[in-house]
mmCIF file of C-alpha atoms in Angstrom:
data_model
loop_
_atom_site.group_PDB
_atom_site.id
_atom_site.type_symbol
_atom_site.label_atom_id
_atom_site.label_comp_id
_atom_site.label_asym_id
_atom_site.label_seq_id
_atom_site.Cartn_x
_atom_site.Cartn_y
_atom_site.Cartn_z
ATOM 1 C CA UNK A 1 94.031 54.210 23.332
ATOM 2 C CA UNK A 2 94.716 50.599 24.321
ATOM 3 C CA UNK A 3 94.167 47.753 21.852
ATOM 4 C CA UNK A 4 90.984 45.700 21.924
ATOM 5 C CA UNK A 5 93.139 42.562 22.101
ATOM 6 C CA UNK A 6 96.786 42.407 23.184
ATOM 7 C CA UNK A 7 98.725 39.134 23.149
ATOM 8 C CA UNK A 8 102.156 39.111 24.785
ATOM 9 C CA UNK A 9 104.674 36.267 24.929
ATOM 10 C CA UNK A 10 101.981 33.688 24.246
ATOM 11 C CA UNK A 11 103.075 30.061 24.357
ATOM 12 C CA UNK A 12 101.008 26.909 23.991
ATOM 13 C CA UNK A 13 103.130 23.778 24.506
ATOM 14 C CA UNK A 14 101.883 20.202 24.592
ATOM 15 C CA UNK A 15 103.860 17.404 26.301
ATOM 16 C CA UNK A 16 103.768 14.167 24.301
ATOM 17 C CA UNK A 17 105.244 10.681 24.558
ATOM 18 C CA UNK A 18 107.513 9.535 21.754
ATOM 19 C CA UNK A 19 109.536 6.484 20.797
ATOM 20 C CA UNK A 20 108.692 2.907 19.890
ATOM 21 C CA UNK A 21 107.380 2.112 23.391
ATOM 22 C CA UNK A 22 106.106 5.638 24.065
ATOM 23 C CA UNK A 23 108.540 5.982 26.958
ATOM 24 C CA UNK A 24 110.257 9.131 25.776
ATOM 25 C CA UNK A 25 108.985 12.628 26.396
ATOM 26 C CA UNK A 26 108.938 15.607 24.068
ATOM 27 C CA UNK A 27 107.173 18.939 23.669
ATOM 28 C CA UNK A 28 105.135 20.267 20.771
ATOM 29 C CA UNK A 29 105.607 24.040 20.661
ATOM 30 C CA UNK A 30 102.373 24.876 18.848
ATOM 31 C CA UNK A 31 102.629 28.579 19.715
ATOM 32 C CA UNK A 32 106.046 29.742 20.828
ATOM 33 C CA UNK A 33 106.258 33.340 22.002
ATOM 34 C CA UNK A 34 103.742 35.352 19.975
ATOM 35 C CA UNK A 35 103.080 39.086 20.369
ATOM 36 C CA UNK A 36 100.246 40.781 18.499
ATOM 37 C CA UNK A 37 97.520 43.380 18.968
ATOM 38 C CA UNK A 38 94.189 44.097 17.302
ATOM 39 C CA UNK A 39 92.427 47.444 17.425
ATOM 40 C CA UNK A 40 88.662 47.864 17.511
ATOM 41 C CA UNK A 41 87.137 47.538 14.060
ATOM 42 C CA UNK A 42 90.278 46.289 12.274
ATOM 43 C CA UNK A 43 91.176 42.965 10.688
ATOM 44 C CA UNK A 44 94.473 41.257 11.423
ATOM 45 C CA UNK A 45 95.164 38.496 8.927
ATOM 46 C CA UNK A 46 97.156 35.530 10.245
ATOM 47 C CA UNK A 47 98.691 33.439 7.480
ATOM 48 C CA UNK A 48 100.987 30.420 7.231
ATOM 49 C CA UNK A 49 101.171 26.773 6.210
ATOM 50 C CA UNK A 50 98.998 24.089 7.773
ATOM 51 C CA UNK A 51 100.466 23.009 11.106
ATOM 52 C CA UNK A 52 102.204 26.299 11.888
ATOM 53 C CA UNK A 53 100.003 27.013 14.941
ATOM 54 C CA UNK A 54 97.462 29.484 13.522
ATOM 55 C CA UNK A 55 94.340 27.722 14.806
ATOM 56 C CA UNK A 56 95.931 26.989 18.189
ATOM 57 C CA UNK A 57 96.679 30.696 18.535
ATOM 58 C CA UNK A 58 93.039 31.493 17.736
ATOM 59 C CA UNK A 59 91.831 28.967 20.310
ATOM 60 C CA UNK A 60 94.193 30.401 22.936
ATOM 61 C CA UNK A 61 92.883 33.911 22.270
ATOM 62 C CA UNK A 62 89.340 32.690 22.947
ATOM 63 C CA UNK A 63 90.301 30.644 25.998
ATOM 64 C CA UNK A 64 89.391 27.339 24.340
ATOM 65 C CA UNK A 65 92.908 26.180 25.218
ATOM 66 C CA UNK A 66 94.884 27.484 28.180
ATOM 67 C CA UNK A 67 98.241 29.111 27.376
ATOM 68 C CA UNK A 68 101.402 27.592 28.795
ATOM 69 C CA UNK A 69 102.786 31.097 29.266
ATOM 70 C CA UNK A 70 102.075 34.687 28.305
ATOM 71 C CA UNK A 71 99.035 36.934 28.476
ATOM 72 C CA UNK A 72 95.874 37.470 26.452
ATOM 73 C CA UNK A 73 94.374 40.836 27.388
ATOM 74 C CA UNK A 74 90.906 41.576 26.007
ATOM 75 C CA UNK A 75 89.393 44.984 26.716
ATOM 76 C CA UNK A 76 91.901 45.493 29.529
ATOM 77 C CA UNK A 77 91.290 42.124 31.215
ATOM 78 C CA UNK A 78 93.858 39.314 31.265
ATOM 79 C CA UNK A 79 91.856 36.235 30.315
ATOM 80 C CA UNK A 80 94.473 33.862 31.754
ATOM 81 C CA UNK A 81 93.691 35.160 35.248
ATOM 82 C CA UNK A 82 89.947 34.522 35.051
ATOM 83 C CA UNK A 83 88.101 31.568 36.524
ATOM 84 C CA UNK A 84 85.540 29.626 34.471
ATOM 85 C CA UNK A 85 82.727 32.057 35.301
ATOM 86 C CA UNK A 86 84.774 35.143 34.443
ATOM 87 C CA UNK A 87 86.021 33.597 31.210
ATOM 88 C CA UNK A 88 82.477 32.693 30.173
ATOM 89 C CA UNK A 89 81.389 36.282 30.813
ATOM 90 C CA UNK A 90 84.272 37.713 28.778
ATOM 91 C CA UNK A 91 83.731 35.297 25.909
ATOM 92 C CA UNK A 92 80.286 36.715 25.267
ATOM 93 C CA UNK A 93 82.111 39.446 23.348
ATOM 94 C CA UNK A 94 84.500 37.048 21.556
ATOM 95 C CA UNK A 95 83.140 34.552 19.037
ATOM 96 C CA UNK A 96 84.431 32.193 16.368
ATOM 97 C CA UNK A 97 83.513 31.304 12.791
ATOM 98 C CA UNK A 98 84.696 27.782 12.056
ATOM 99 C CA UNK A 99 86.254 26.334 8.931
ATOM 100 C CA UNK A 100 83.696 23.612 8.283
ATOM 101 C CA UNK A 101 80.045 24.707 8.491
ATOM 102 C CA UNK A 102 78.939 21.059 8.425
ATOM 103 C CA UNK A 103 80.844 20.316 11.638
ATOM 104 C CA UNK A 104 79.881 23.526 13.446
ATOM 105 C CA UNK A 105 76.099 23.117 13.129
ATOM 106 C CA UNK A 106 74.064 20.456 14.915
ATOM 107 C CA UNK A 107 72.298 18.459 12.167
ATOM 108 C CA UNK A 108 69.445 17.622 14.575
ATOM 109 C CA UNK A 109 68.629 21.254 15.379
ATOM 110 C CA UNK A 110 66.642 23.628 13.254
ATOM 111 C CA UNK A 111 68.649 26.564 11.987
ATOM 112 C CA UNK A 112 66.707 29.067 14.054
ATOM 113 C CA UNK A 113 67.354 27.091 17.247
ATOM 114 C CA UNK A 114 71.094 26.904 16.508
ATOM 115 C CA UNK A 115 71.342 30.652 15.928
ATOM 116 C CA UNK A 116 69.244 31.509 18.972
ATOM 117 C CA UNK A 117 70.883 29.023 21.332
ATOM 118 C CA UNK A 118 73.597 31.416 22.650
ATOM 119 C CA UNK A 119 70.938 33.997 23.510
ATOM 120 C CA UNK A 120 68.705 31.396 25.143
ATOM 121 C CA UNK A 121 71.479 29.759 27.180
ATOM 122 C CA UNK A 122 72.603 33.112 28.575
ATOM 123 C CA UNK A 123 69.034 34.096 29.367
ATOM 124 C CA UNK A 124 69.128 37.214 27.201
ATOM 125 C CA UNK A 125 66.055 36.651 25.031
ATOM 126 C CA UNK A 126 63.071 34.320 24.919
ATOM 127 C CA UNK A 127 59.826 33.835 23.070
ATOM 128 C CA UNK A 128 58.834 36.342 20.408
ATOM 129 C CA UNK A 129 61.846 38.568 21.073
ATOM 130 C CA UNK A 130 64.197 35.639 20.448
ATOM 131 C CA UNK A 131 62.395 34.702 17.230
ATOM 132 C CA UNK A 132 62.591 38.282 15.992
ATOM 133 C CA UNK A 133 66.316 38.455 16.745
ATOM 134 C CA UNK A 134 66.965 35.175 14.891
ATOM 135 C CA UNK A 135 65.024 36.409 11.853
ATOM 136 C CA UNK A 136 67.002 39.654 11.890
ATOM 137 C CA UNK A 137 70.309 37.751 12.037
ATOM 138 C CA UNK A 138 69.305 35.555 9.097
ATOM 139 C CA UNK A 139 68.481 38.632 7.036
ATOM 140 C CA UNK A 140 71.785 40.287 7.994
ATOM 141 C CA UNK A 141 73.715 37.384 6.450
ATOM 142 C CA UNK A 142 71.627 37.323 3.273
ATOM 143 C CA UNK A 143 69.147 34.551 4.104
ATOM 144 C CA UNK A 144 65.370 34.605 4.417
ATOM 145 C CA UNK A 145 63.663 34.698 7.803
ATOM 146 C CA UNK A 146 61.627 31.636 6.806
ATOM 147 C CA UNK A 147 64.847 29.565 6.765
ATOM 148 C CA UNK A 148 64.759 29.422 10.569
ATOM 149 C CA UNK A 149 62.494 26.366 10.483
ATOM 150 C CA UNK A 150 64.775 24.306 8.225
ATOM 151 C CA UNK A 151 67.648 21.931 9.033
ATOM 152 C CA UNK A 152 71.304 22.395 8.005
ATOM 153 C CA UNK A 153 71.237 19.616 5.387
ATOM 154 C CA UNK A 154 68.672 21.597 3.401
ATOM 155 C CA UNK A 155 71.243 24.307 2.618
ATOM 156 C CA UNK A 156 74.308 24.594 0.385
ATOM 157 C CA UNK A 157 77.788 24.907 1.874
ATOM 158 C CA UNK A 158 77.837 28.667 1.392
ATOM 159 C CA UNK A 159 74.423 29.034 3.007
ATOM 160 C CA UNK A 160 75.516 26.903 5.974
ATOM 161 C CA UNK A 161 78.516 29.156 6.468
ATOM 162 C CA UNK A 162 76.175 32.157 6.457
ATOM 163 C CA UNK A 163 74.204 30.404 9.210
ATOM 164 C CA UNK A 164 77.430 29.903 11.178
ATOM 165 C CA UNK A 165 78.199 33.601 10.782
ATOM 166 C CA UNK A 166 74.708 34.521 12.009
ATOM 167 C CA UNK A 167 75.226 32.332 15.078
ATOM 168 C CA UNK A 168 78.568 34.023 15.796
ATOM 169 C CA UNK A 169 76.892 37.448 15.593
ATOM 170 C CA UNK A 170 74.040 36.574 17.951
ATOM 171 C CA UNK A 171 75.749 37.944 21.072
ATOM 172 C CA UNK A 172 77.002 41.100 19.312
ATOM 173 C CA UNK A 173 80.725 40.286 19.706
ATOM 174 C CA UNK A 174 83.461 42.879 19.533
ATOM 175 C CA UNK A 175 86.049 40.349 18.306
ATOM 176 C CA UNK A 176 85.453 37.439 15.912
ATOM 177 C CA UNK A 177 88.099 34.803 15.208
ATOM 178 C CA UNK A 178 87.579 33.577 11.642
ATOM 179 C CA UNK A 179 89.355 30.220 11.355
ATOM 180 C CA UNK A 180 89.755 29.453 7.631
ATOM 181 C CA UNK A 181 86.112 30.507 7.043
ATOM 182 C CA UNK A 182 86.142 29.995 3.252
ATOM 183 C CA UNK A 183 88.653 27.170 2.697
ATOM 184 C CA UNK A 184 85.959 24.455 2.772
ATOM 185 C CA UNK A 185 83.732 26.287 0.269
ATOM 186 C CA UNK A 186 83.534 26.145 -3.505
ATOM 187 C CA UNK A 187 85.603 28.798 -5.241
ATOM 188 C CA UNK A 188 82.407 30.240 -6.730
ATOM 189 C CA UNK A 189 81.015 31.225 -3.304
ATOM 190 C CA UNK A 190 84.216 32.206 -1.469
ATOM 191 C CA UNK A 191 84.116 35.806 -2.681
ATOM 192 C CA UNK A 192 80.478 36.103 -1.599
ATOM 193 C CA UNK A 193 81.316 35.059 1.973
ATOM 194 C CA UNK A 194 84.389 37.310 2.092
ATOM 195 C CA UNK A 195 82.374 40.281 0.878
ATOM 196 C CA UNK A 196 79.708 39.486 3.468
ATOM 197 C CA UNK A 197 82.297 39.494 6.262
ATOM 198 C CA UNK A 198 83.703 42.838 5.082
ATOM 199 C CA UNK A 199 80.224 44.343 4.862
ATOM 200 C CA UNK A 200 79.231 43.090 8.332
ATOM 201 C CA UNK A 201 82.392 44.579 9.812
ATOM 202 C CA UNK A 202 81.651 47.961 8.275
ATOM 203 C CA UNK A 203 78.095 47.935 9.602
ATOM 204 C CA UNK A 204 78.712 46.428 13.055
ATOM 205 C CA UNK A 205 82.224 47.683 13.839
ATOM 206 C CA UNK A 206 83.677 44.410 15.177
ATOM 207 C CA UNK A 207 87.312 43.323 14.837
ATOM 208 C CA UNK A 208 88.498 40.147 13.097
ATOM 209 C CA UNK A 209 91.415 37.820 13.632
ATOM 210 C CA UNK A 210 91.283 36.247 10.173
ATOM 211 C CA UNK A 211 93.188 32.948 9.943
ATOM 212 C CA UNK A 212 94.048 31.511 6.539
ATOM 213 C CA UNK A 213 96.750 29.659 4.610
ATOM 214 C CA UNK A 214 95.875 31.673 1.489
ATOM 215 C CA UNK A 215 97.565 35.067 1.152
ATOM 216 C CA UNK A 216 95.264 36.137 -1.680
ATOM 217 C CA UNK A 217 92.252 35.671 0.617
ATOM 218 C CA UNK A 218 93.938 37.495 3.504
ATOM 219 C CA UNK A 219 94.837 40.366 1.182
ATOM 220 C CA UNK A 220 91.153 40.890 0.357
ATOM 221 C CA UNK A 221 89.986 41.384 3.949
ATOM 222 C CA UNK A 222 92.927 42.482 6.131
ATOM 223 C CA UNK A 223 94.203 45.826 7.361
ATOM 224 C CA UNK A 224 97.394 44.254 8.729
ATOM 225 C CA UNK A 225 98.924 40.823 8.170
ATOM 226 C CA UNK A 226 101.047 38.591 10.413
ATOM 227 C CA UNK A 227 102.974 35.693 8.856
ATOM 228 C CA UNK A 228 103.441 32.646 11.107
ATOM 229 C CA UNK A 229 105.966 29.812 10.871
ATOM 230 C CA UNK A 230 106.468 26.988 13.385
ATOM 231 C CA UNK A 231 104.591 28.772 16.161
ATOM 232 C CA UNK A 232 106.292 32.159 15.692
ATOM 233 C CA UNK A 233 105.430 35.406 13.942
ATOM 234 C CA UNK A 234 108.190 35.977 11.378
ATOM 235 C CA UNK A 235 106.776 39.126 9.735
ATOM 236 C CA UNK A 236 104.045 41.644 10.514
ATOM 237 C CA UNK A 237 103.044 44.750 8.570
ATOM 238 C CA UNK A 238 100.170 46.606 7.001
ATOM 239 C CA UNK A 239 98.651 44.803 4.044
ATOM 240 C CA UNK A 240 99.950 47.296 1.496
ATOM 241 C CA UNK A 241 103.478 47.361 2.946
ATOM 242 C CA UNK A 242 103.707 43.584 3.082
ATOM 243 C CA UNK A 243 102.629 43.081 -0.517
ATOM 244 C CA UNK A 244 104.742 45.994 -1.781
ATOM 245 C CA UNK A 245 107.946 44.794 -0.100
ATOM 246 C CA UNK A 246 107.942 41.456 1.755
ATOM 247 C CA UNK A 247 111.091 41.177 3.867
ATOM 248 C CA UNK A 248 111.160 37.628 5.227
ATOM 249 C CA UNK A 249 112.214 34.830 2.811
ATOM 250 C CA UNK A 250 109.231 32.747 3.936
ATOM 251 C CA UNK A 251 106.809 35.557 3.087
ATOM 252 C CA UNK A 252 108.467 35.928 -0.312
ATOM 253 C CA UNK A 253 107.974 32.215 -0.990
ATOM 254 C CA UNK A 254 104.300 32.372 0.011
ATOM 255 C CA UNK A 255 103.700 35.355 -2.258
ATOM 256 C CA UNK A 256 105.410 33.712 -5.208
ATOM 257 C CA UNK A 257 102.809 30.920 -4.993
ATOM 258 C CA UNK A 258 99.838 33.287 -5.451
ATOM 259 C CA UNK A 259 98.386 32.699 -8.947
ATOM 260 C CA UNK A 260 98.469 35.651 -11.350
ATOM 261 C CA UNK A 261 95.194 36.119 -13.300
ATOM 262 C CA UNK A 262 97.053 37.308 -16.423
ATOM 263 C CA UNK A 263 98.628 34.208 -18.089
ATOM 264 C CA UNK A 264 101.412 36.269 -19.652
ATOM 265 C CA UNK A 265 102.453 37.751 -16.332
ATOM 266 C CA UNK A 266 102.134 34.342 -14.668
ATOM 267 C CA UNK A 267 104.584 32.800 -17.149
ATOM 268 C CA UNK A 268 107.093 35.563 -16.483
ATOM 269 C CA UNK A 269 107.043 35.248 -12.687
ATOM 270 C CA UNK A 270 109.837 33.622 -10.719
ATOM 271 C CA UNK A 271 108.481 30.969 -8.370
ATOM 272 C CA UNK A 272 110.363 30.378 -5.114
ATOM 273 C CA UNK A 273 110.167 26.662 -4.361
ATOM 274 C CA UNK A 274 111.132 25.821 -0.790
ATOM 275 C CA UNK A 275 113.172 22.660 -0.375
ATOM 276 C CA UNK A 276 112.312 20.097 2.274
ATOM 277 C CA UNK A 277 109.357 19.753 4.604
ATOM 278 C CA UNK A 278 108.336 21.401 7.827
ATOM 279 C CA UNK A 279 110.358 19.991 10.754
ATOM 280 C CA UNK A 280 108.549 17.572 13.038
ATOM 281 C CA UNK A 281 106.415 19.324 15.684
ATOM 282 C CA UNK A 282 108.610 17.901 18.462
ATOM 283 C CA UNK A 283 111.876 18.919 16.796
ATOM 284 C CA UNK A 284 111.962 22.705 16.501
ATOM 285 C CA UNK A 285 115.376 23.577 15.047
ATOM 286 C CA UNK A 286 117.857 25.760 16.926
ATOM 287 C CA UNK A 287 118.385 29.317 15.742
ATOM 288 C CA UNK A 288 115.963 30.667 13.177
ATOM 289 C CA UNK A 289 113.094 28.167 12.841
ATOM 290 C CA UNK A 290 113.093 28.707 9.050
ATOM 291 C CA UNK A 291 116.789 28.039 8.473
ATOM 292 C CA UNK A 292 116.280 24.401 7.379
ATOM 293 C CA UNK A 293 114.339 25.595 4.302
ATOM 294 C CA UNK A 294 115.647 29.118 3.765
ATOM 295 C CA UNK A 295 117.300 29.819 0.375
ATOM 296 C CA UNK A 296 119.589 32.527 1.819
ATOM 297 C CA UNK A 297 120.623 30.845 5.097
ATOM 298 C CA UNK A 298 124.021 31.678 6.635
ATOM 299 C CA UNK A 299 125.779 30.317 9.708
ATOM 300 C CA UNK A 300 124.321 32.776 12.221
ATOM 301 C CA UNK A 301 120.813 31.642 11.244
ATOM 302 C CA UNK A 302 121.589 28.137 12.538
ATOM 303 C CA UNK A 303 122.784 29.400 15.910
ATOM 304 C CA UNK A 304 120.825 32.517 16.907
ATOM 305 C CA UNK A 305 117.067 32.995 16.937
ATOM 306 C CA UNK A 306 116.270 36.387 15.344
ATOM 307 C CA UNK A 307 114.024 38.775 17.242
ATOM 308 C CA UNK A 308 110.971 40.314 15.616
ATOM 309 C CA UNK A 309 112.272 43.841 14.969
ATOM 310 C CA UNK A 310 110.833 46.951 13.334
ATOM 311 C CA UNK A 311 112.765 47.386 10.069
ATOM 312 C CA UNK A 312 110.475 50.131 8.722
ATOM 313 C CA UNK A 313 107.623 52.079 10.351
ATOM 314 C CA UNK A 314 105.048 49.458 11.348
ATOM 315 C CA UNK A 315 106.909 46.697 9.467
ATOM 316 C CA UNK A 316 108.397 43.982 11.709
ATOM 317 C CA UNK A 317 110.492 41.014 10.574
ATOM 318 C CA UNK A 318 112.472 38.253 12.292
ATOM 319 C CA UNK A 319 115.475 37.810 9.986
ATOM 320 C CA UNK A 320 119.215 38.370 10.481
ATOM 321 C CA UNK A 321 119.809 39.277 6.840
ATOM 322 C CA UNK A 322 117.122 41.872 6.099
ATOM 323 C CA UNK A 323 117.882 45.555 6.826
#
């Protein structure tokens, strides 16, 4: 059975002008040769530092930005080959939950109108049928049907994110890109939203591409996890395999930063502190993109870019030094 979503060799590059007089030219390699697949009903977690290209990858999957190269195949159709009408038709089954619920909802529209807008614009429902669908969506995300007549500012941040989730579900998508859906929320409500997303997936059967910089959040919701660094996937495995035995030095460093609830165990843990900062977006280093910060770097890492290879069943890593 073919994957619901298959991404192959995906690149998103942006030409920019650089220099004091902006006369020079350079390229930002936001996404630089990514392969991944998502099966129906599963969650692929995509994790990495801010600026590594996670959100750009999500936007390219949805067709919000056009890839420079590569393919995005959704339900057997290559989205890059579609015109505007074909892409709009395909995107009915692909939706997005945004990071900031304040920015994703129109403050001048009532909540019910925002949720029902995708159905109205596509001519799928009107009148009483539309109102009934909106009320049902509100109840699915744990809100009251009477909330449809209110405005976004009348709700808490967690409630506004529930409204954003209801809007994303309106067209019954088969794939939802969740772009840092809990990072803007109070810690006290993050688990509620995560549990809601897990419950909705079980009931509705949709797949998630779950983007986050927080491995502990990704661990809670994902079936498989892909670790991204400077536009590339450096490790990909099932959740349990990745947490049991991370292979890439970058993954190890990310995991060492996850807080341990038990203070005694936290004090006994060895923290891996990476030296230096991420390279500039226009200056991707030669060889392994992580070699400028890697604690185990050797000469070959500076010269040769490692391929993403299967080191154990279903466990892929891009590192010269890991068996």
